[in-house]
Tab-separated table of C-alpha atoms and ligand atoms in Angstrom:
chain	number	residue	atom	x	y	z
A	1	MET	CA	-18.169	-40.059	43.212
A	2	LEU	CA	-15.838	-40.391	41.872
A	3	SER	CA	-13.465	-37.649	40.150
A	4	THR	CA	-11.524	-40.025	38.355
A	5	ASP	CA	-12.559	-42.195	36.087
A	6	THR	CA	-11.930	-46.290	37.444
A	7	THR	CA	-13.339	-47.733	34.691
A	8	GLY	CA	-10.757	-50.770	33.520
A	9	MET	CA	-9.295	-50.757	36.911
A	10	SER	CA	-8.605	-54.618	38.612
A	11	VAL	CA	-11.146	-54.432	42.288
A	12	GLN	CA	-7.463	-54.642	44.441
A	13	GLU	CA	-6.632	-50.529	41.947
A	14	ARG	CA	-10.706	-48.924	42.470
A	15	ILE	CA	-9.674	-50.356	46.120
A	16	LEU	CA	-6.820	-48.350	47.026
A	17	PHE	CA	-7.271	-45.318	44.533
A	18	LEU	CA	-10.937	-45.085	46.649
A	19	LEU	CA	-9.426	-45.543	49.964
A	20	ASP	CA	-6.356	-42.408	48.432
A	21	GLU	CA	-9.790	-40.403	47.740
A	22	ARG	CA	-10.979	-40.527	51.315
A	23	LYS	CA	-11.615	-37.487	53.149
A	24	PRO	CA	-9.803	-38.167	56.937
A	25	GLY	CA	-12.464	-37.587	59.353
A	26	PHE	CA	-14.955	-38.445	56.604
A	27	SER	CA	-17.398	-41.549	56.275
A	28	LEU	CA	-16.380	-43.778	53.110
A	29	PRO	CA	-16.643	-43.360	49.635
A	30	GLN	CA	-19.723	-45.024	48.185
A	31	GLU	CA	-18.870	-47.898	46.681
A	32	PHE	CA	-17.313	-49.317	49.827
A	33	TYR	CA	-21.078	-49.432	51.129
A	34	THR	CA	-22.633	-50.897	47.572
A	35	ASP	CA	-19.913	-52.317	45.173
A	36	PRO	CA	-20.291	-56.859	45.079
A	37	ASP	CA	-16.911	-56.702	44.490
A	38	ILE	CA	-15.869	-54.960	47.856
A	39	LEU	CA	-17.880	-56.741	49.573
A	40	THR	CA	-16.750	-60.354	48.396
A	41	PHE	CA	-13.723	-58.484	49.298
A	42	ASP	CA	-14.756	-57.675	52.926
A	43	PHE	CA	-15.307	-61.719	52.879
A	44	GLU	CA	-11.253	-61.957	51.952
A	45	ALA	CA	-9.355	-59.507	53.725
A	46	VAL	CA	-11.813	-58.317	57.145
A	47	TYR	CA	-14.368	-61.268	57.307
A	48	MET	CA	-11.496	-64.450	57.218
A	49	ARG	CA	-8.971	-62.425	58.770
A	50	SER	CA	-10.521	-60.966	62.435
A	51	TRP	CA	-11.691	-62.857	65.241
A	52	LEU	CA	-15.361	-63.303	65.077
A	53	LEU	CA	-17.337	-63.477	68.374
A	54	PHE	CA	-19.160	-67.163	67.937
A	55	GLY	CA	-21.009	-67.764	71.093
A	56	PHE	CA	-20.713	-68.664	74.060
A	57	GLU	CA	-19.224	-72.228	76.172
A	58	VAL	CA	-22.323	-72.208	77.432
A	59	GLU	CA	-23.693	-72.752	73.896
A	60	MET	CA	-21.414	-76.193	73.734
A	61	PRO	CA	-21.677	-77.698	77.808
A	62	GLU	CA	-20.593	-81.183	76.796
A	63	PRO	CA	-18.285	-83.250	75.349
A	64	GLY	CA	-20.375	-83.791	72.036
A	65	SER	CA	-21.750	-80.663	72.425
A	66	TYR	CA	-21.397	-78.177	69.039
A	67	ARG	CA	-22.963	-75.236	68.031
A	68	ALA	CA	-22.927	-75.457	63.663
A	69	MET	CA	-23.240	-71.455	62.248
A	70	THR	CA	-22.423	-70.993	58.460
A	71	ILE	CA	-20.345	-67.728	58.416
A	72	LEU	CA	-20.139	-66.214	54.726
A	73	ARG	CA	-21.728	-68.799	52.909
A	74	THR	CA	-19.314	-71.235	55.061
A	75	PRO	CA	-20.246	-73.203	57.613
A	76	LEU	CA	-18.273	-73.824	60.765
A	77	ILE	CA	-18.904	-75.630	63.557
A	78	VAL	CA	-17.437	-75.965	67.116
A	79	ILE	CA	-17.524	-78.337	69.053
A	80	ARG	CA	-16.687	-80.043	72.607
A	81	GLY	CA	-14.094	-83.242	72.340
A	82	GLN	CA	-14.125	-85.410	75.033
A	83	ASP	CA	-11.691	-83.903	76.737
A	84	GLY	CA	-13.689	-81.222	76.820
A	85	VAL	CA	-11.629	-79.073	74.763
A	86	LEU	CA	-13.202	-76.971	72.269
A	87	ARG	CA	-12.040	-76.942	68.709
A	88	GLY	CA	-13.767	-75.774	65.464
A	89	PHE	CA	-13.802	-77.088	62.110
A	90	PHE	CA	-15.347	-75.666	58.453
A	91	ASN	CA	-17.952	-77.849	58.747
A	92	SER	CA	-17.281	-79.151	54.866
A	93	CYS	CA	-16.629	-83.070	54.030
A	94	ARG	CA	-13.501	-83.655	53.044
A	95	HIS	CA	-14.379	-85.876	50.587
A	96	ARG	CA	-17.132	-83.547	47.737
A	97	GLY	CA	-17.236	-80.681	49.933
A	98	ALA	CA	-21.034	-81.511	51.360
A	99	GLN	CA	-21.710	-79.843	54.733
A	100	ILE	CA	-22.438	-82.122	57.611
A	101	MET	CA	-23.669	-80.923	60.247
A	102	PRO	CA	-26.548	-79.011	59.182
A	103	ASP	CA	-26.309	-75.184	61.773
A	104	GLY	CA	-27.779	-75.232	64.485
A	105	CYS	CA	-27.323	-76.748	68.409
A	106	GLY	CA	-26.610	-80.360	69.202
A	107	LYS	CA	-24.992	-83.135	71.146
A	108	SER	CA	-23.200	-85.790	68.613
A	109	ARG	CA	-19.944	-87.578	69.219
A	110	ARG	CA	-19.730	-88.187	65.709
A	111	LEU	CA	-19.710	-85.876	63.118
A	112	LEU	CA	-21.396	-87.917	60.135
A	113	CYS	CA	-21.858	-86.604	56.549
A	114	PRO	CA	-25.263	-87.176	55.291
A	115	TYR	CA	-24.460	-87.433	51.691
A	116	HIS	CA	-21.697	-90.426	51.722
A	117	GLN	CA	-21.808	-91.561	55.113
A	118	TRP	CA	-18.396	-90.496	55.799
A	119	MET	CA	-17.537	-90.121	59.681
A	120	TYR	CA	-15.792	-87.743	62.107
A	121	ASP	CA	-15.013	-87.746	65.431
A	122	ASP	CA	-15.399	-84.497	67.809
A	123	THR	CA	-11.294	-83.785	66.776
A	124	GLY	CA	-11.749	-83.793	63.208
A	125	ALA	CA	-9.942	-86.992	62.447
A	126	LEU	CA	-11.458	-89.281	60.030
A	127	ARG	CA	-12.668	-92.539	61.167
A	128	ALA	CA	-14.914	-94.143	58.454
A	129	ALA	CA	-15.242	-94.017	54.260
A	130	GLY	CA	-16.806	-97.250	53.494
A	131	LYS	CA	-15.691	-98.704	50.428
A	132	MET	CA	-12.660	-96.393	49.319
A	133	PRO	CA	-9.779	-98.795	48.948
A	134	ALA	CA	-8.035	-100.141	51.500
A	135	ASP	CA	-4.070	-98.327	50.881
A	136	PHE	CA	-7.183	-94.752	51.206
A	137	ASP	CA	-5.048	-93.074	54.084
A	138	ARG	CA	-7.395	-92.080	56.340
A	139	SER	CA	-5.329	-89.521	58.060
A	140	GLN	CA	-4.948	-86.890	54.954
A	141	TYR	CA	-8.693	-86.385	55.198
A	142	GLY	CA	-9.241	-84.872	58.731
A	143	LEU	CA	-11.466	-81.773	58.937
A	144	ARG	CA	-9.885	-78.211	57.919
A	145	PRO	CA	-9.609	-76.659	61.416
A	146	ILE	CA	-10.002	-73.008	61.862
A	147	HIS	CA	-8.918	-71.083	65.163
A	148	VAL	CA	-10.891	-70.965	68.852
A	149	ARG	CA	-10.358	-69.229	72.279
A	150	THR	CA	-11.989	-68.651	74.397
A	151	ILE	CA	-12.430	-65.681	76.986
A	152	ALA	CA	-14.042	-65.514	80.472
A	153	GLY	CA	-17.020	-67.943	78.736
A	154	THR	CA	-17.184	-66.039	75.415
A	155	VAL	CA	-16.012	-68.033	71.933
A	156	TYR	CA	-14.362	-66.151	69.539
A	157	ILE	CA	-12.931	-68.251	66.049
A	158	CYS	CA	-10.281	-67.333	63.330
A	159	MET	CA	-10.556	-68.724	59.938
A	160	ALA	CA	-7.334	-67.780	58.959
A	161	GLU	CA	-3.617	-69.658	59.514
A	162	ASN	CA	-2.320	-66.725	61.419
A	163	PRO	CA	-4.796	-64.940	63.332
A	164	PRO	CA	-4.377	-61.093	64.732
A	165	GLU	CA	-2.700	-61.607	68.100
A	166	PHE	CA	-5.496	-62.593	70.647
A	167	GLN	CA	-3.539	-63.060	73.924
A	168	SER	CA	-3.324	-59.810	75.170
A	169	PHE	CA	-7.687	-59.259	74.538
A	170	HIS	CA	-8.272	-62.472	76.495
A	171	ASP	CA	-5.947	-61.114	78.759
A	172	ALA	CA	-7.915	-57.361	79.245
A	173	LEU	CA	-11.388	-58.719	78.780
A	174	ALA	CA	-11.185	-61.584	80.918
A	175	PRO	CA	-11.063	-59.815	84.067
A	176	LEU	CA	-13.492	-57.979	83.345
A	177	LEU	CA	-16.102	-60.288	82.122
A	178	ALA	CA	-15.704	-62.336	85.301
A	179	PRO	CA	-17.551	-60.582	87.492
A	180	HIS	CA	-20.517	-61.435	84.945
A	181	ARG	CA	-19.930	-65.284	85.017
A	182	LEU	CA	-20.769	-66.125	81.604
A	183	GLN	CA	-19.978	-70.253	82.103
A	184	GLU	CA	-23.312	-70.641	84.692
A	185	ALA	CA	-24.928	-68.524	82.771
A	186	LYS	CA	-27.898	-69.828	79.558
A	187	VAL	CA	-29.113	-68.612	76.041
A	188	ALA	CA	-32.797	-67.352	77.426
A	189	ALA	CA	-33.485	-65.449	73.670
A	190	ASP	CA	-31.593	-65.610	70.848
A	191	LEU	CA	-33.370	-63.538	67.360
A	192	THR	CA	-32.147	-62.853	64.145
A	193	LEU	CA	-32.936	-59.572	62.124
A	194	ILE	CA	-32.178	-59.187	58.631
A	195	GLU	CA	-31.223	-55.446	57.698
A	196	LYS	CA	-30.920	-54.096	54.159
A	197	GLY	CA	-28.407	-52.482	54.418
A	198	ASN	CA	-24.170	-53.169	54.449
A	199	TRP	CA	-22.507	-54.471	57.043
A	200	LYS	CA	-20.376	-51.450	57.660
A	201	LEU	CA	-23.984	-48.857	57.979
A	202	VAL	CA	-24.765	-51.583	60.332
A	203	MET	CA	-21.856	-51.004	62.147
A	204	GLU	CA	-21.621	-47.324	62.218
A	205	ASN	CA	-24.864	-47.434	63.338
A	206	GLY	CA	-23.810	-49.394	66.345
A	207	ARG	CA	-20.608	-47.664	66.989
A	208	GLU	CA	-22.560	-44.278	67.684
A	209	CYS	CA	-25.230	-42.610	70.626
A	210	TYR	CA	-25.156	-39.527	68.645
A	211	HIS	CA	-29.238	-40.764	66.672
A	212	CYS	CA	-29.869	-41.776	70.588
A	213	ALA	CA	-31.808	-39.535	72.337
A	214	ALA	CA	-34.248	-39.071	68.525
A	215	ARG	CA	-34.865	-43.189	67.856
A	216	HIS	CA	-34.203	-44.926	71.122
A	217	PRO	CA	-36.251	-43.272	73.529
A	218	GLU	CA	-36.476	-46.815	75.452
A	219	LEU	CA	-32.508	-46.912	75.075
A	220	SER	CA	-32.044	-43.399	76.290
A	221	VAL	CA	-32.956	-43.826	79.145
A	222	THR	CA	-30.521	-45.847	80.827
A	223	PHE	CA	-28.139	-45.448	77.956
A	224	PRO	CA	-26.045	-42.057	79.027
A	225	ILE	CA	-25.991	-40.507	76.058
A	226	ASP	CA	-23.755	-37.808	77.308
A	227	ALA	CA	-21.969	-39.453	79.992
A	228	ARG	CA	-20.396	-35.496	80.923
A	229	ALA	CA	-23.799	-34.694	81.373
A	230	HIS	CA	-24.089	-35.888	84.388
A	231	PHE	CA	-22.988	-34.914	88.253
A	232	GLU	CA	-24.721	-36.006	91.749
A	233	ALA	CA	-25.659	-33.270	93.855
A	234	ASP	CA	-22.835	-32.737	95.085
A	235	GLY	CA	-21.675	-32.024	91.784
A	236	GLU	CA	-18.678	-34.530	91.960
A	237	ASP	CA	-18.772	-36.529	88.546
A	238	HIS	CA	-21.577	-39.013	88.373
A	239	THR	CA	-18.557	-41.672	86.975
A	240	THR	CA	-15.728	-41.272	89.354
A	241	ARG	CA	-18.386	-42.153	91.780
A	242	PHE	CA	-19.084	-44.820	90.003
A	243	GLU	CA	-15.525	-45.808	89.087
A	244	ARG	CA	-14.562	-45.181	92.927
A	245	ARG	CA	-17.448	-47.591	94.023
A	246	MET	CA	-16.648	-50.658	91.619
A	247	GLN	CA	-12.897	-50.120	92.821
A	248	ALA	CA	-14.274	-50.867	96.983
A	249	ALA	CA	-16.767	-53.654	95.551
A	250	GLY	CA	-13.408	-55.543	93.237
A	251	ILE	CA	-15.229	-54.928	90.232
A	252	PRO	CA	-12.575	-53.213	87.595
A	253	VAL	CA	-13.969	-51.428	85.129
A	254	GLY	CA	-11.315	-50.983	82.462
A	255	PRO	CA	-10.825	-49.385	80.173
A	256	VAL	CA	-8.812	-51.219	77.911
A	257	ASP	CA	-8.717	-51.038	73.859
A	258	ASP	CA	-6.357	-52.174	70.678
A	259	GLY	CA	-6.177	-51.728	67.534
A	260	TRP	CA	-9.002	-53.935	67.320
A	261	TRP	CA	-11.210	-53.985	70.456
A	262	GLN	CA	-12.059	-52.624	73.347
A	263	ALA	CA	-13.897	-53.066	76.680
A	264	VAL	CA	-15.245	-50.370	79.400
A	265	ARG	CA	-17.186	-50.487	82.411
A	266	PHE	CA	-19.271	-47.476	83.116
A	267	PRO	CA	-22.441	-46.519	84.998
A	268	LEU	CA	-25.706	-46.424	83.928
A	269	THR	CA	-27.505	-43.140	83.824
A	270	PRO	CA	-28.290	-41.193	86.934
A	271	GLY	CA	-30.205	-44.436	89.508
A	272	HIS	CA	-30.690	-46.550	87.128
A	273	VAL	CA	-28.853	-50.614	87.816
A	274	SER	CA	-29.644	-51.957	84.062
A	275	MET	CA	-30.457	-51.898	80.385
A	276	THR	CA	-34.316	-52.230	80.505
A	277	ILE	CA	-37.229	-50.453	79.751
A	278	ASP	CA	-37.264	-48.330	83.641
A	279	GLY	CA	-33.841	-49.008	84.438
A	280	LYS	CA	-34.355	-51.853	87.500
A	281	PRO	CA	-33.088	-55.374	87.073
A	282	CYS	CA	-34.919	-57.564	84.703
A	283	VAL	CA	-33.333	-60.503	86.219
A	284	SER	CA	-34.400	-61.373	90.052
A	285	LYS	CA	-31.114	-64.102	89.984
A	286	PRO	CA	-28.723	-62.034	89.221
A	287	MET	CA	-24.931	-63.292	87.130
A	288	VAL	CA	-23.073	-60.399	89.906
A	289	GLU	CA	-23.434	-60.814	93.183
A	290	ALA	CA	-21.631	-58.220	94.063
A	291	GLU	CA	-23.327	-55.448	95.247
A	292	GLY	CA	-26.687	-56.849	94.428
A	293	GLY	CA	-25.801	-56.701	90.458
A	294	ASP	CA	-25.518	-52.898	90.414
A	295	VAL	CA	-22.449	-52.939	88.787
A	296	GLY	CA	-23.005	-50.940	85.233
A	297	SER	CA	-22.506	-52.400	82.334
A	298	LEU	CA	-19.788	-53.609	80.917
A	299	ARG	CA	-19.625	-52.700	76.942
A	300	TRP	CA	-16.877	-54.979	74.644
A	301	ALA	CA	-16.998	-54.713	70.949
A	302	SER	CA	-14.730	-56.032	68.460
A	303	GLU	CA	-13.742	-55.529	65.543
A	304	PRO	CA	-15.833	-56.014	62.509
A	305	HIS	CA	-18.253	-56.864	63.855
A	306	SER	CA	-19.857	-56.748	67.331
A	307	PHE	CA	-20.339	-55.224	70.820
A	308	ALA	CA	-21.993	-56.720	73.640
A	309	HIS	CA	-23.386	-55.490	77.127
A	310	ALA	CA	-22.963	-57.644	80.333
A	311	LEU	CA	-25.096	-55.778	83.082
A	312	GLY	CA	-25.617	-57.091	86.479
A	313	ASP	CA	-28.780	-59.199	85.842
A	314	PHE	CA	-27.787	-60.379	81.799
A	315	THR	CA	-25.150	-59.790	79.100
A	316	PHE	CA	-26.722	-58.686	75.504
A	317	MET	CA	-24.553	-60.067	72.552
A	318	PHE	CA	-24.538	-58.146	68.888
A	319	SER	CA	-23.129	-59.196	65.827
A	320	ALA	CA	-23.295	-58.535	62.130
A	321	LEU	CA	-22.664	-60.966	59.132
A	322	PRO	CA	-23.000	-59.244	55.857
A	323	ILE	CA	-25.106	-61.555	53.175
A	324	GLY	CA	-25.025	-58.831	50.411
A	325	PRO	CA	-23.527	-55.484	49.061
A	326	GLU	CA	-26.988	-54.003	50.597
A	327	GLU	CA	-28.122	-56.649	53.435
A	328	THR	CA	-26.254	-57.816	56.359
A	329	LEU	CA	-27.755	-61.149	59.177
A	330	VAL	CA	-28.050	-59.399	62.493
A	331	VAL	CA	-27.854	-61.478	65.411
A	332	ALA	CA	-28.712	-61.070	68.653
A	333	LYS	CA	-28.459	-63.145	71.826
A	334	TRP	CA	-29.224	-62.669	75.054
A	335	LEU	CA	-28.124	-64.806	78.251
A	336	VAL	CA	-29.301	-64.571	82.007
A	337	HIS	CA	-28.479	-66.764	84.740
A	338	LYS	CA	-28.817	-70.546	84.046
A	339	ASP	CA	-31.115	-71.213	87.190
A	340	ALA	CA	-32.957	-68.218	86.328
A	341	GLU	CA	-36.601	-69.342	85.047
A	342	GLU	CA	-38.496	-68.258	83.090
A	343	GLY	CA	-41.910	-66.468	83.688
A	344	ILE	CA	-41.092	-67.271	87.940
A	345	ASP	CA	-37.746	-64.691	87.681
A	346	TYR	CA	-37.548	-63.242	84.157
A	347	THR	CA	-39.688	-62.959	81.243
A	348	ARG	CA	-39.250	-63.117	77.636
A	349	GLU	CA	-40.649	-59.943	76.666
A	350	GLY	CA	-39.185	-58.083	79.715
A	351	LEU	CA	-35.505	-59.442	79.288
A	352	ILE	CA	-35.210	-58.615	75.063
A	353	GLU	CA	-37.912	-55.674	74.972
A	354	LEU	CA	-34.968	-53.025	75.119
A	355	TRP	CA	-33.125	-54.130	72.795
A	356	ASN	CA	-34.957	-55.484	70.804
A	357	ALA	CA	-36.849	-52.229	70.187
A	358	THR	CA	-33.601	-50.835	69.418
A	359	ASN	CA	-32.139	-52.877	67.027
A	360	LEU	CA	-35.577	-52.567	65.236
A	361	GLN	CA	-35.224	-49.208	65.364
A	362	ASP	CA	-32.115	-49.015	64.385
A	363	ARG	CA	-33.095	-51.706	61.399
A	364	ASP	CA	-35.112	-48.617	60.038
A	365	LEU	CA	-32.081	-46.328	60.422
A	366	VAL	CA	-29.345	-48.444	58.414
A	367	GLU	CA	-32.326	-49.251	55.820
A	368	ASN	CA	-32.845	-45.392	55.922
A	369	ASN	CA	-29.140	-44.672	55.390
A	370	GLN	CA	-28.432	-47.248	52.662
A	371	ARG	CA	-30.888	-45.369	50.629
A	372	GLY	CA	-29.296	-42.239	51.189
A	373	VAL	CA	-26.206	-43.486	50.192
A	374	ASN	CA	-27.077	-44.997	46.976
A	375	SER	CA	-28.615	-41.430	45.911
A	376	THR	CA	-26.135	-40.361	43.257
A	377	GLY	CA	-26.167	-36.684	45.161
A	378	TYR	CA	-23.924	-39.357	47.932
A	379	LEU	CA	-21.201	-37.676	49.078
A	380	PRO	CA	-19.194	-38.683	52.411
A	381	GLY	CA	-19.297	-36.506	55.366
A	382	PRO	CA	-17.716	-35.604	58.858
A	383	TYR	CA	-18.108	-37.689	61.926
A	384	CYS	CA	-19.209	-36.013	64.648
A	385	GLU	CA	-15.963	-35.342	67.252
A	386	ARG	CA	-17.912	-35.178	70.363
A	387	SER	CA	-20.138	-38.377	69.139
A	388	GLU	CA	-18.971	-40.510	67.176
A	389	ALA	CA	-15.710	-41.512	67.417
A	390	LEU	CA	-16.313	-44.808	67.590
A	391	ALA	CA	-18.201	-44.410	64.077
A	392	LEU	CA	-14.737	-42.933	63.102
A	393	ARG	CA	-11.997	-45.834	64.457
A	394	PHE	CA	-13.998	-48.427	62.839
A	395	THR	CA	-14.182	-47.128	59.459
A	396	ASP	CA	-10.438	-45.573	60.330
A	397	TRP	CA	-9.511	-49.603	60.841
A	398	TYR	CA	-11.635	-50.817	57.983
A	399	CYS	CA	-9.587	-48.785	55.789
A	400	ARG	CA	-6.199	-49.661	57.652
A	401	THR	CA	-6.660	-53.305	57.758
A	402	ILE	CA	-7.769	-53.447	53.765
A	403	SER	CA	-5.010	-51.507	53.018
A	404	ASP	CA	-2.656	-53.257	54.882
A	405	TYR	CA	-4.196	-56.156	53.011
A	406	LEU	CA	-3.630	-55.022	49.647
A	407	GLN	CA	-0.319	-53.655	50.316
A	408	PRO	CA	1.484	-56.156	52.810
A	409	GLU	CA	4.476	-58.226	53.307
A	410	PRO	CA	4.247	-61.466	51.277
A	411	ARG	CA	3.255	-63.514	54.475
A	412	GLN	CA	0.503	-61.581	55.432
A	413	ARG	CA	-2.305	-62.667	52.934
A	414	LEU	CA	-5.082	-64.697	53.132
A	415	GLN	CA	-3.559	-68.742	54.354
A	416	ILE	CA	-6.799	-71.009	55.339
A	417	VAL	CA	-5.449	-73.402	58.093
A	418	GLY	CA	-3.999	-76.526	57.210
A	419	GLY	CA	-3.949	-75.003	53.535
B	501	LIG	S1	-19.342	-85.657	50.599
B	501	LIG	FE1	-19.107	-86.466	52.306
B	501	LIG	S2	-19.620	-88.187	52.149
B	501	LIG	FE2	-19.264	-87.559	50.017
B	502	LIG	FE1	-29.094	-47.275	67.323
């Protein structure tokens, strides 16, 4: 509830006012979770200016392989050129704007607009525009590029002309992720889910495990909800022993982090090797060869929208994309070694069982959270320091990011590549 009438303020003024209202360590004022204008603002100030986890290199394995995906009403495409380089573009025709390639994966050297047949090559250059005048300069109408970067098999994109610094994230995550051989993986399952909740409620939920013991019985078997509780029989801390074992095996553990990203390898609960229903590996052909794949979980996360767990036998990725003020698309992917055969080395059901159950439980929690937040009686509440530090880190990052956007140096304002 606002103590001041904000009627008549612009959206920007209202947001600055709400940021001022926010108590440190508390959840956000209601409008941040409900207001359609703030969602539109989030698109521009947060999603358009951040590095987003687009997918994995193995989804675009060969020259001409592409993946098209709409993010926030903006169709995008990433395609591998004949030179092996991944390039990204706004998937909108430079003639009159039609979406060129439908969403999904495929392979083509040419990107042909279905409307009037303008044709682009895999570097985005316009190659054919029938019936245009002889002096029409095709070189002025190439596809508008977006930034694409990879880290050890993952693919990140950014739509802003001046994206946040990426190299330190790359350099920190690459050695942690390398043992998981994501370039030699395949996507074994790919599920989407719509949650009737604001994207920030989805992300806050994904950034804390305060609710795990009560609401995720399957996840709680292997996920160390409270690592401080685990000691070995000889009194040694379970985590210390794990880290020593990883060091001896040459497997880095981190932690590494900076403002919008973080990564750490942590041990699962004692006696468990993978994040599955029973803690046993669910894929017999491991992604990590060292230690027989018993390497805990490498969790990496980036703001505003993703986290992932790389286990010895599979990798799970989660990302959240806003659709409306109270609606979010969750994309979940599971990767296994490319030579693992379904029905022999793993079953799809066994692979997705734990995280799919967890996602469905979280959907219910988020939707219930949204209903309560919509109440006229909602007041922001305090995060639990011990169990919700990462949820608070997320909301603090969000507030800092939008505050910087609203009170920037002039050059920090959104500019699209080539625009
Ligand atoms: S809109 Fe693409 S060719 Fe006309
Ligand atoms: Fe959860």
